Structures are given as C-alpha cells and as structure tokens.
Tab-separated table of C-alpha atoms in Angstrom:
chain	number	residue	atom	x	y	z
A	199	MET	CA	159.565	133.295	125.320
A	200	ARG	CA	158.537	131.040	122.439
A	201	ALA	CA	159.872	131.704	118.964
A	202	TYR	CA	156.507	132.729	117.530
A	203	GLU	CA	156.134	135.438	120.169
A	204	ARG	CA	159.380	136.974	118.956
A	205	LEU	CA	158.155	136.728	115.368
A	206	LEU	CA	155.044	138.751	116.196
A	207	LYS	CA	157.254	141.567	117.446
A	208	TYR	CA	159.707	141.449	114.524
A	209	ALA	CA	156.978	141.176	111.877
A	210	ALA	CA	155.467	144.479	112.958
A	211	ILE	CA	158.699	146.240	111.951
A	212	ARG	CA	158.533	146.673	108.190
A	213	THR	CA	161.876	145.979	106.508
A	214	PRO	CA	161.361	145.707	102.725
A	215	SER	CA	164.593	145.835	100.728
A	216	ASP	CA	164.691	147.972	97.582
A	217	GLU	CA	166.145	146.507	94.401
A	218	ASN	CA	166.309	149.947	92.794
A	219	SER	CA	168.393	151.453	95.566
A	220	GLU	CA	172.135	152.017	95.300
A	221	THR	CA	172.714	152.303	99.046
A	222	ILE	CA	173.892	149.631	101.495
A	223	PRO	CA	171.577	148.569	102.994
A	224	SER	CA	169.061	149.211	100.267
A	225	SER	CA	166.512	150.582	102.776
A	226	SER	CA	167.229	152.382	106.033
A	227	CYS	CA	164.253	150.751	107.775
A	228	GLN	CA	166.309	147.573	108.126
A	229	PHE	CA	168.342	149.362	110.794
A	230	ASP	CA	165.197	149.557	112.949
A	231	LEU	CA	165.165	145.795	113.327
A	232	ALA	CA	168.957	145.533	113.479
A	233	HIS	CA	169.218	147.867	116.472
A	234	LEU	CA	166.431	145.999	118.252
A	235	LEU	CA	168.202	142.676	117.710
A	236	VAL	CA	171.520	144.010	118.982
A	237	GLN	CA	169.846	145.120	122.205
A	238	GLU	CA	168.061	141.781	122.589
A	239	LEU	CA	171.331	139.917	122.057
A	240	LYS	CA	172.996	142.011	124.734
A	241	ASP	CA	170.067	141.358	127.059
A	242	LEU	CA	170.721	137.647	126.468
A	243	GLY	CA	174.330	138.116	127.544
A	244	VAL	CA	175.947	138.344	124.096
A	245	SER	CA	178.115	141.298	124.989
A	246	ASP	CA	179.881	141.867	121.649
A	247	ALA	CA	176.687	142.133	119.562
A	248	GLN	CA	176.914	145.023	117.114
A	249	VAL	CA	175.495	146.342	113.858
A	250	ASN	CA	177.900	147.889	111.353
A	251	GLU	CA	177.339	150.766	108.948
A	252	GLN	CA	176.097	148.352	106.261
A	253	CYS	CA	173.429	146.897	108.591
A	254	TYR	CA	175.060	143.537	109.265
A	255	VAL	CA	174.547	142.303	112.817
A	256	TYR	CA	177.399	140.174	114.170
A	257	ALA	CA	177.596	138.465	117.544
A	258	HIS	CA	179.739	135.784	119.159
A	259	ILE	CA	179.021	133.452	122.043
A	260	PRO	CA	182.225	132.150	123.674
A	261	ALA	CA	182.522	128.419	124.202
A	262	SER	CA	181.599	126.857	127.493
A	263	PRO	CA	184.671	126.203	129.666
A	264	GLY	CA	186.448	123.136	128.332
A	265	TYR	CA	184.768	123.359	124.892
A	266	GLU	CA	187.043	125.974	123.335
A	267	ASP	CA	188.526	123.501	120.840
A	268	ARG	CA	185.185	122.467	119.361
A	269	THR	CA	184.062	123.264	115.806
A	270	LYS	CA	183.158	126.932	115.404
A	271	LEU	CA	179.513	126.905	114.343
A	272	GLY	CA	177.401	129.771	113.030
A	273	PHE	CA	173.729	130.596	112.446
A	274	ILE	CA	172.479	133.211	109.985
A	275	ALA	CA	169.099	134.713	109.040
A	276	HIS	CA	168.125	137.816	107.064
A	277	MET	CA	166.238	140.857	108.287
A	278	ASP	CA	164.751	142.196	105.049
A	279	THR	CA	161.522	141.131	103.401
A	280	VAL	CA	160.276	141.422	99.848
A	281	ALA	CA	158.793	144.788	98.937
A	282	ASP	CA	155.603	143.295	97.474
A	283	PHE	CA	152.560	143.563	99.741
A	284	CYS	CA	154.584	145.551	102.258
A	285	ASP	CA	153.384	149.119	101.742
A	286	HIS	CA	151.556	149.546	105.054
A	287	ASP	CA	151.577	148.255	108.629
A	288	ILE	CA	151.723	144.488	109.042
A	289	VAL	CA	149.136	143.049	111.423
A	290	PRO	CA	149.928	139.445	112.426
A	291	VAL	CA	146.900	137.275	113.161
A	292	VAL	CA	147.198	134.356	115.586
A	293	THR	CA	144.620	131.566	115.328
A	294	LYS	CA	144.814	128.840	117.951
A	295	ASN	CA	143.654	125.295	117.259
A	296	TYR	CA	143.436	125.825	113.493
A	297	ASP	CA	140.988	123.375	111.917
A	298	GLY	CA	143.090	122.491	108.838
A	299	LYS	CA	140.527	123.881	106.388
A	300	ASP	CA	140.291	126.894	104.091
A	301	PHE	CA	141.174	129.995	106.085
A	302	ALA	CA	139.902	133.495	105.312
A	303	LEU	CA	142.486	136.231	105.757
A	304	GLY	CA	140.535	138.887	107.623
A	305	THR	CA	138.347	141.027	105.403
A	306	SER	CA	140.877	141.093	102.550
A	307	GLY	CA	138.833	138.751	100.350
A	308	ARG	CA	141.789	136.358	100.207
A	309	THR	CA	141.691	132.792	101.485
A	310	ILE	CA	144.454	130.300	102.192
A	311	SER	CA	142.837	127.312	100.524
A	312	VAL	CA	143.509	123.610	100.823
A	313	SER	CA	143.276	123.285	97.049
A	314	THR	CA	146.313	125.550	96.681
A	315	PHE	CA	148.205	124.723	99.872
A	316	LYS	CA	147.766	120.982	100.180
A	317	HIS	CA	149.740	120.744	103.434
A	318	LEU	CA	147.093	122.684	105.381
A	319	PRO	CA	145.293	119.610	106.800
A	320	ASP	CA	148.629	118.580	108.344
A	321	LEU	CA	148.566	121.794	110.398
A	322	LYS	CA	145.256	120.963	112.056
A	323	GLY	CA	145.316	121.646	115.789
A	324	ARG	CA	148.292	123.994	115.595
A	325	THR	CA	148.496	127.717	116.269
A	326	LEU	CA	148.405	129.339	112.827
A	327	ILE	CA	150.037	132.722	112.223
A	328	THR	CA	149.158	134.819	109.171
A	329	SER	CA	148.815	138.453	108.168
A	330	ASP	CA	145.391	140.027	107.714
A	331	GLY	CA	145.666	139.247	103.991
A	332	THR	CA	146.641	142.740	102.855
A	333	THR	CA	150.385	142.339	103.464
A	334	ILE	CA	153.048	139.722	103.753
A	335	LEU	CA	153.628	138.310	107.228
A	336	GLY	CA	157.418	138.588	107.139
A	337	ALA	CA	158.177	135.097	108.415
A	338	ASP	CA	160.670	135.023	105.557
A	339	ASP	CA	162.981	135.413	107.305
A	340	LYS	CA	162.027	136.877	110.644
A	341	ALA	CA	161.004	133.381	111.706
A	342	GLY	CA	164.638	132.339	111.270
A	343	ILE	CA	165.770	135.266	113.408
A	344	ALA	CA	163.227	134.424	116.094
A	345	GLU	CA	164.336	130.780	116.163
A	346	ILE	CA	168.002	131.695	116.509
A	347	MET	CA	167.217	134.112	119.337
A	348	THR	CA	165.121	131.470	121.074
A	349	MET	CA	167.970	128.979	120.724
A	350	ILE	CA	170.353	131.453	122.383
A	351	GLN	CA	167.926	132.050	125.221
A	352	ARG	CA	167.658	128.335	125.865
A	353	LEU	CA	171.435	127.913	125.834
A	354	ASN	CA	171.529	130.390	128.713
A	355	THR	CA	168.519	129.277	130.736
A	356	GLU	CA	169.305	125.564	130.429
A	357	ASN	CA	173.081	126.027	130.786
A	358	ILE	CA	173.777	123.801	127.764
A	359	PRO	CA	177.496	123.205	127.050
A	360	HIS	CA	178.569	124.358	123.592
A	361	GLY	CA	181.531	125.224	121.433
A	362	PRO	CA	182.251	128.690	119.973
A	363	LEU	CA	179.144	130.095	118.290
A	364	SER	CA	178.678	132.924	115.817
A	365	VAL	CA	175.428	134.660	114.879
A	366	ALA	CA	174.685	137.072	112.026
A	367	PHE	CA	171.584	138.817	110.753
A	368	THR	CA	171.943	140.224	107.257
A	369	PRO	CA	170.209	142.839	105.102
A	370	ASP	CA	169.094	142.698	101.467
A	371	GLU	CA	168.870	138.945	100.967
A	372	GLU	CA	165.658	139.296	98.998
A	373	ILE	CA	167.366	141.416	96.339
A	374	GLY	CA	170.304	139.015	96.056
A	375	THR	CA	172.985	141.090	97.773
A	376	GLY	CA	172.716	139.877	101.351
A	377	ALA	CA	176.054	138.093	101.284
A	378	SER	CA	177.867	140.612	99.105
A	379	HIS	CA	179.327	142.515	102.045
A	380	PHE	CA	179.280	139.708	104.604
A	381	ASN	CA	182.574	139.594	106.493
A	382	VAL	CA	183.379	135.896	106.809
A	383	GLU	CA	186.527	136.611	108.828
A	384	GLU	CA	184.671	138.785	111.327
A	385	PHE	CA	181.902	136.184	111.588
A	386	GLY	CA	184.575	133.707	112.661
A	387	ALA	CA	182.851	130.354	112.119
A	388	ASP	CA	184.152	127.224	110.396
A	389	TYR	CA	180.676	126.272	109.194
A	390	ALA	CA	177.222	127.794	109.412
A	391	TYR	CA	173.553	127.216	108.722
A	392	THR	CA	171.088	129.720	107.344
A	393	LEU	CA	167.603	129.395	108.807
A	394	ASP	CA	165.689	130.545	105.746
A	395	GLY	CA	163.735	127.566	104.459
A	396	ASP	CA	160.122	126.498	104.532
A	397	THR	CA	158.778	123.437	106.376
A	398	GLU	CA	160.464	122.474	109.619
A	399	GLY	CA	162.920	119.659	108.948
A	400	GLU	CA	163.992	120.957	105.548
A	401	ILE	CA	167.704	120.495	104.886
A	402	GLN	CA	168.940	122.089	101.689
A	403	PHE	CA	172.409	122.103	100.208
A	404	GLU	CA	171.646	122.038	96.483
A	405	ASN	CA	170.475	125.201	94.793
A	406	PHE	CA	170.298	126.536	91.271
A	407	HIS	CA	173.113	127.856	89.197
A	408	ALA	CA	171.692	131.227	88.219
A	409	CYS	CA	172.124	134.028	85.737
A	410	LYS	CA	169.986	136.692	84.136
A	411	ALA	CA	169.781	137.266	80.391
A	412	ASP	CA	168.747	140.514	78.748
A	413	PHE	CA	167.914	140.782	75.044
A	414	ILE	CA	167.910	144.327	73.641
A	415	ILE	CA	166.340	144.478	70.179
A	416	GLU	CA	166.731	147.442	67.833
A	417	GLY	CA	164.207	147.514	64.992
A	418	VAL	CA	163.827	149.585	61.852
A	419	ASN	CA	160.748	151.784	62.122
A	420	VAL	CA	159.454	153.217	58.841
A	421	HIS	CA	156.001	154.147	57.630
A	422	PRO	CA	153.955	150.944	57.356
A	423	GLY	CA	152.702	151.991	53.938
A	424	SER	CA	156.183	151.896	52.472
A	425	SER	CA	157.888	149.316	54.648
A	426	LYS	CA	158.160	146.402	52.229
A	427	ASP	CA	161.522	144.642	52.830
A	428	THR	CA	162.589	147.542	55.080
A	429	MET	CA	160.755	147.486	58.408
A	430	VAL	CA	162.107	145.318	61.187
A	431	ASN	CA	159.502	145.250	63.958
A	432	ALA	CA	161.433	144.881	67.204
A	433	SER	CA	158.402	143.588	69.087
A	434	LEU	CA	157.878	140.811	66.527
A	435	VAL	CA	161.568	139.917	66.716
A	436	ALA	CA	161.185	139.669	70.498
A	437	MET	CA	158.282	137.266	70.025
A	438	GLU	CA	160.416	135.256	67.621
A	439	ILE	CA	163.224	135.014	70.175
A	440	ASN	CA	160.919	133.730	72.892
A	441	ALA	CA	159.391	131.201	70.480
A	442	MET	CA	162.850	129.734	69.879
A	443	LEU	CA	163.087	128.650	73.534
A	444	PRO	CA	161.734	125.240	74.658
A	445	SER	CA	158.071	125.850	75.498
A	446	GLY	CA	158.108	123.370	78.392
A	447	ASP	CA	161.159	124.831	80.125
A	448	THR	CA	159.285	127.360	82.256
A	449	PRO	CA	158.882	127.526	86.045
A	450	ARG	CA	155.270	126.359	85.735
A	451	ASP	CA	156.288	123.217	83.862
A	452	THR	CA	159.331	122.142	85.916
A	453	GLU	CA	160.069	120.826	89.405
A	454	ASP	CA	162.777	119.384	91.658
A	455	TYR	CA	166.097	119.432	89.742
A	456	GLU	CA	164.628	120.621	86.440
A	457	GLY	CA	165.859	123.986	85.198
A	458	PHE	CA	164.049	126.683	83.268
A	459	TYR	CA	164.033	129.903	81.276
A	460	HIS	CA	161.805	132.460	82.990
A	461	LEU	CA	160.630	135.547	81.139
A	462	VAL	CA	160.482	138.093	83.963
A	463	SER	CA	159.483	141.159	81.968
A	464	MET	CA	159.173	142.466	78.433
A	465	SER	CA	158.523	145.759	76.696
A	466	GLY	CA	158.455	146.851	73.108
A	467	GLU	CA	157.374	148.870	70.145
A	468	VAL	CA	158.378	148.805	66.494
A	469	GLY	CA	161.741	150.467	66.957
A	470	HIS	CA	162.895	148.973	70.247
A	471	ALA	CA	162.051	145.980	72.443
A	472	GLU	CA	163.489	144.251	75.474
A	473	LEU	CA	163.222	140.756	76.965
A	474	HIS	CA	164.482	140.047	80.475
A	475	TYR	CA	164.953	136.445	81.642
A	476	ILE	CA	166.366	134.576	84.580
A	477	ILE	CA	167.977	131.218	83.800
A	478	ARG	CA	168.196	128.427	86.357
A	479	ASP	CA	169.554	124.876	86.490
A	480	HIS	CA	170.970	122.613	89.189
A	481	ASP	CA	173.366	120.882	86.798
A	482	GLY	CA	176.405	122.950	85.889
A	483	ALA	CA	176.839	121.453	82.418
A	484	THR	CA	173.174	121.901	81.527
A	485	PHE	CA	173.326	125.456	82.857
A	486	GLN	CA	176.127	126.190	80.389
A	487	VAL	CA	174.113	124.618	77.569
A	488	ARG	CA	171.190	126.902	78.379
A	489	GLN	CA	173.435	129.932	78.058
A	490	GLN	CA	174.911	128.631	74.826
A	491	MET	CA	171.401	128.296	73.419
A	492	LEU	CA	170.719	131.956	74.184
A	493	ARG	CA	173.933	133.001	72.455
A	494	HIS	CA	173.014	130.821	69.470
A	495	ILE	CA	169.615	132.524	69.250
A	496	GLU	CA	171.347	135.909	69.291
A	497	LYS	CA	173.570	134.771	66.420
A	498	LEU	CA	170.687	133.410	64.330
A	499	ILE	CA	168.545	136.512	64.793
A	500	ASN	CA	171.381	138.825	63.807
A	501	GLU	CA	172.125	136.711	60.736
A	502	LYS	CA	168.464	136.877	59.735
A	503	TRP	CA	167.632	140.515	60.536
A	504	GLY	CA	171.009	142.192	60.348
A	505	LYS	CA	174.057	142.629	62.521
A	506	GLY	CA	173.311	144.572	65.692
A	507	THR	CA	169.597	143.839	65.686
A	508	VAL	CA	169.926	141.913	68.934
A	509	THR	CA	172.348	142.338	71.813
A	510	LEU	CA	172.385	139.680	74.523
A	511	THR	CA	173.890	140.345	77.951
A	512	ILE	CA	174.256	137.439	80.380
A	513	THR	CA	175.010	138.298	84.017
A	514	GLN	CA	176.046	135.526	86.415
A	515	GLN	CA	174.202	135.577	89.753
A	516	TYR	CA	175.068	132.574	91.944
A	517	SER	CA	176.191	128.943	91.806
A	518	ASN	CA	175.112	125.611	93.249
A	519	MET	CA	176.568	125.370	96.745
A	520	SER	CA	176.542	121.563	96.558
A	521	GLU	CA	179.944	121.887	94.885
A	522	ILE	CA	181.244	123.107	98.254
A	523	ILE	CA	179.012	121.228	100.686
A	524	LYS	CA	179.877	117.849	99.168
A	525	GLY	CA	183.301	118.290	100.733
A	526	CYS	CA	181.828	118.596	104.232
A	527	MET	CA	178.753	116.386	104.261
A	528	HIS	CA	178.865	116.157	108.050
A	529	LEU	CA	176.794	119.350	107.897
A	530	ILE	CA	173.973	117.469	106.220
A	531	GLU	CA	174.414	114.264	108.185
A	532	ASN	CA	174.349	116.152	111.480
A	533	ALA	CA	171.336	118.219	110.437
A	534	GLU	CA	169.530	115.001	109.614
A	535	LYS	CA	170.565	113.566	112.972
A	536	ALA	CA	169.418	116.717	114.781
A	537	CYS	CA	165.983	116.465	113.198
A	538	LYS	CA	165.588	112.831	114.175
A	539	ASN	CA	166.801	113.494	117.724
A	540	VAL	CA	163.993	116.007	118.308
A	541	GLY	CA	161.277	114.047	116.500
A	542	VAL	CA	161.213	116.048	113.270
A	543	THR	CA	161.160	114.281	109.917
A	544	PRO	CA	164.205	115.377	107.898
A	545	LEU	CA	163.384	116.576	104.381
A	546	ILE	CA	166.501	116.716	102.219
A	547	GLN	CA	165.550	118.419	98.983
A	548	PRO	CA	166.931	120.929	96.491
A	549	ILE	CA	166.241	124.650	96.642
A	550	ARG	CA	164.558	125.964	93.530
A	551	GLY	CA	166.251	129.285	94.077
A	552	GLY	CA	169.238	130.559	96.016
A	553	THR	CA	170.127	131.721	99.523
A	554	ASP	CA	172.816	133.732	101.239
A	555	GLY	CA	174.306	130.339	102.030
A	556	SER	CA	175.139	129.795	98.373
A	557	TRP	CA	177.250	132.947	98.192
A	558	LEU	CA	178.796	132.305	101.597
A	559	SER	CA	179.756	128.748	100.717
A	560	PHE	CA	181.798	130.038	97.793
A	561	LYS	CA	183.319	132.723	100.042
A	562	GLY	CA	184.774	130.024	102.275
A	563	LEU	CA	181.919	129.462	104.754
A	564	PRO	CA	180.072	126.216	103.928
A	565	CYS	CA	176.486	127.075	104.743
A	566	PRO	CA	173.475	124.831	104.004
A	567	ASN	CA	169.922	125.972	104.689
A	568	LEU	CA	167.358	124.790	107.248
A	569	GLY	CA	163.574	125.094	107.329
A	570	THR	CA	161.842	127.552	109.641
A	571	GLY	CA	158.319	126.099	109.560
A	572	GLY	CA	156.770	128.572	107.135
A	573	HIS	CA	154.828	128.366	103.881
A	574	GLY	CA	153.585	130.565	101.043
A	575	TYR	CA	156.375	133.111	101.224
A	576	HIS	CA	156.550	136.368	99.228
A	577	GLY	CA	152.867	137.154	99.236
A	578	PRO	CA	149.752	137.725	101.358
A	579	TYR	CA	149.193	133.956	101.729
A	580	GLU	CA	152.335	133.545	103.822
A	581	HIS	CA	151.738	131.504	106.969
A	582	ILE	CA	153.572	129.641	109.700
A	583	THR	CA	152.719	127.790	112.901
A	584	ALA	CA	153.983	128.256	116.427
A	585	GLU	CA	154.657	124.536	116.651
A	586	GLY	CA	156.644	124.536	113.404
A	587	MET	CA	158.794	127.344	114.761
A	588	ASP	CA	159.300	125.479	118.032
A	589	ALA	CA	160.505	122.473	116.052
A	590	ALA	CA	162.908	124.552	113.950
A	591	ALA	CA	164.395	126.128	117.077
A	592	GLU	CA	164.790	122.657	118.594
A	593	VAL	CA	166.690	121.474	115.512
A	594	ALA	CA	169.084	124.439	115.753
A	595	LEU	CA	169.641	123.804	119.454
A	596	GLU	CA	170.280	120.123	118.805
A	597	LEU	CA	172.905	121.035	116.203
A	598	VAL	CA	174.700	123.090	118.834
A	599	LYS	CA	174.729	120.036	121.102
A	600	ILE	CA	175.991	117.760	118.321
A	601	TYR	CA	178.837	120.085	117.376
A	602	ALA	CA	179.771	120.458	121.029
A	603	ASP	CA	181.108	116.916	120.670
A	604	ARG	CA	183.094	117.678	117.501
A	605	VAL	CA	186.682	118.830	117.950
A	606	GLY	CA	188.247	121.192	115.413
A	607	VAL	CA	187.363	121.882	111.805
C-alpha cells in the first residue's frame, strides 16, 4: 500500500484538537485514529503497539539479529489537526496527472492558484490530493503517520536489516501540548525525527524561541461630558501600546530567521481592553530584547497613565532546538545523505514556528523535523502529492538503513 492510500483513510477520521479543553487529550475523537493505528501496527507485526489513557501511541520494533547494538532511532508524527475548517466530514479528492495550473476545489468557490502557491507548476504530472475546499485535508500530520506506517511495511516486506526502532503518534500538537506528556523513557530511542514538515526533502532543526504576551489595560470610564483630565480610554491606550512596537516586525513583513510581534487578538471598550500577542525569534539574545521592549512599554504606559493601568504577562512557550541539535549534527548530516541517496533534493531551512521535536529535544530526545510532501497547511487550500509522500517515506526508510550501520549513541 502506498503512503497516500493510507492518508486517504486517516484523513476521513476527523481529529481536531481543542485549545479550550482541559482534558488530555483535548478531544476524544483522537482516540478513534489512535485505536486504528494500534491495530494496523499489530497487523504489521509490531506486537507491543499500544495507546495509553492520554492518547499517546507507542510501539517498538526490535533490531534485526546482529543489529542490537545499533543506535536506537525513533519516528514521530501527530494525530490531531487544527480545528479550523474541520466541522464536518472531510472528503479527500484525488486528481491524477495534475496539470500544474490553478485548481478549483470542488464547488466550494475556492481555488488553489499559482499566483499564491508558486510551487504548483513543479507538481505537474503528479497525483494531487486535496479536500473538496470546504475543510482541511488533514495531511498535517496524517501524511507523516502514513509515511511512517509505509516505512514499517517496507521493512517487513523487503526484510531490511535495522537497529532498534521506536514509533510514536501523539495528540494535541496543534495546540502546543503534544509533547507535554510524552514519555521519553518509554519511547526508548536515543534520537528521533518528527515527520511534520512541508515539502519532501525538508530538514529542519532551527525553530523559533516563542512566548505569548498579554496586555490587560484598565481604563477610567467617566461621562464624556465631564471627563477632562480624568478619563483614561483603555481602547486608546491599547492602540498606543501597539503603535510603540516596530511596524515592520510583523509576520507579513518578515521571513527566514527574522522574528516578529504578532497581534493575535484584541478587545476593548473605555474601561477595559486586552491585547494578545505571540513573540517569535530564532536568536536567543534578540528574543530576550523583544521581551524587554514589552516590559519597557508596560513601564512607560504606567508612568504616563498611572500605576496599574497596564499589566503585562509573558508566558514562555518553547525554545530553539538548534541549541540541542548542534551537539549531534549527525542527525542533519544523515538526513541530508538520506535525501541524496533516494534522489530527493535536501532543503535545510529554519522552521518559522515550532514542533513537538522542539519540546522533545529539550526533554532529552534530540528530534529534528522532516518534510512530508505537503503544502498550504491549516486551511482549505491544503494539498499534497502521492509522489511527494512516496519520496518522504523513502527518506525515512533510508535513514533506518543509514543508522543500521551506526553503533551505539
């Protein structure tokens, strides 16, 4: 079975995580996919496959005879999807011999256009997989799951020698808690790769340092007819705060290693207003400077409008895993080698975001990220190709072969 055929089956099982939930996992529907994957793993001969009460699937593939002393390697993908555009059944659409041009998504009125997705001509002649335009597809990250499962199948059918292997499928990655309850000891690998990237051949080990910043503004609301030197309009103070940030440091205006302040949401009236930001930067020192600027703004506003007018809360989210991966660059060198061995162009580039691998790297499991062949994630324009998935599965399989020649940690 090819990887894309597995994706079609997994995509039909809706698994949106819920950022407002206090349960683990955040949505019970994730168990539907987890139980299916456990059974498929067992059907592939992975006898210890199991899902725990928190919806983490763990499985181990013993080393081939004579390869027990090889590096313990792991592969990880997440089962949940974003909640956006996931409120009804997902209907994958398979288009063979795609012509590389603008592509209408069913009768949704949406089109995947070359002007927006400039890589589309490069997909000409491939088998394109999309939704019908009314939902996400779910390739993020069910494509990664499908590629790992395909890799395992090929290990069996082709009798490929390998060292000890670990596999995990996690919940709640999309809401930032996928690695929070990951049991590194139970997983049992020395190193791992997440398959959760975009284009096949992507190799990512640098991600943002990340935090969120919340400004709570308390105004003074009095009758506007008698408010001279008394009223403090919280909404206007909120506008003043945002104007104090560099206007060009937004996601729209930055790329590659450039960081940003991103205003996620705002609300306000005269007496009370709120600003909610996420802050991102690849450089640790610059990341600290960004936070210092926010604290300085809080200080200036309170000096101007009165103590307690503004309260700033900064919550740390994740760190740049390059700090860990730089101590074991064989992970990147071997991923690059694996790509070249199977005819895929390696694309080493930073992640403008974070992955489970970031958290796991700091929990003692160095874990860079690999591409799955997909594009346009987190919305109805999501798409992937069967050939891109084949290539991603080949890269994973080649990594198994490479680490079968590597003894110990």
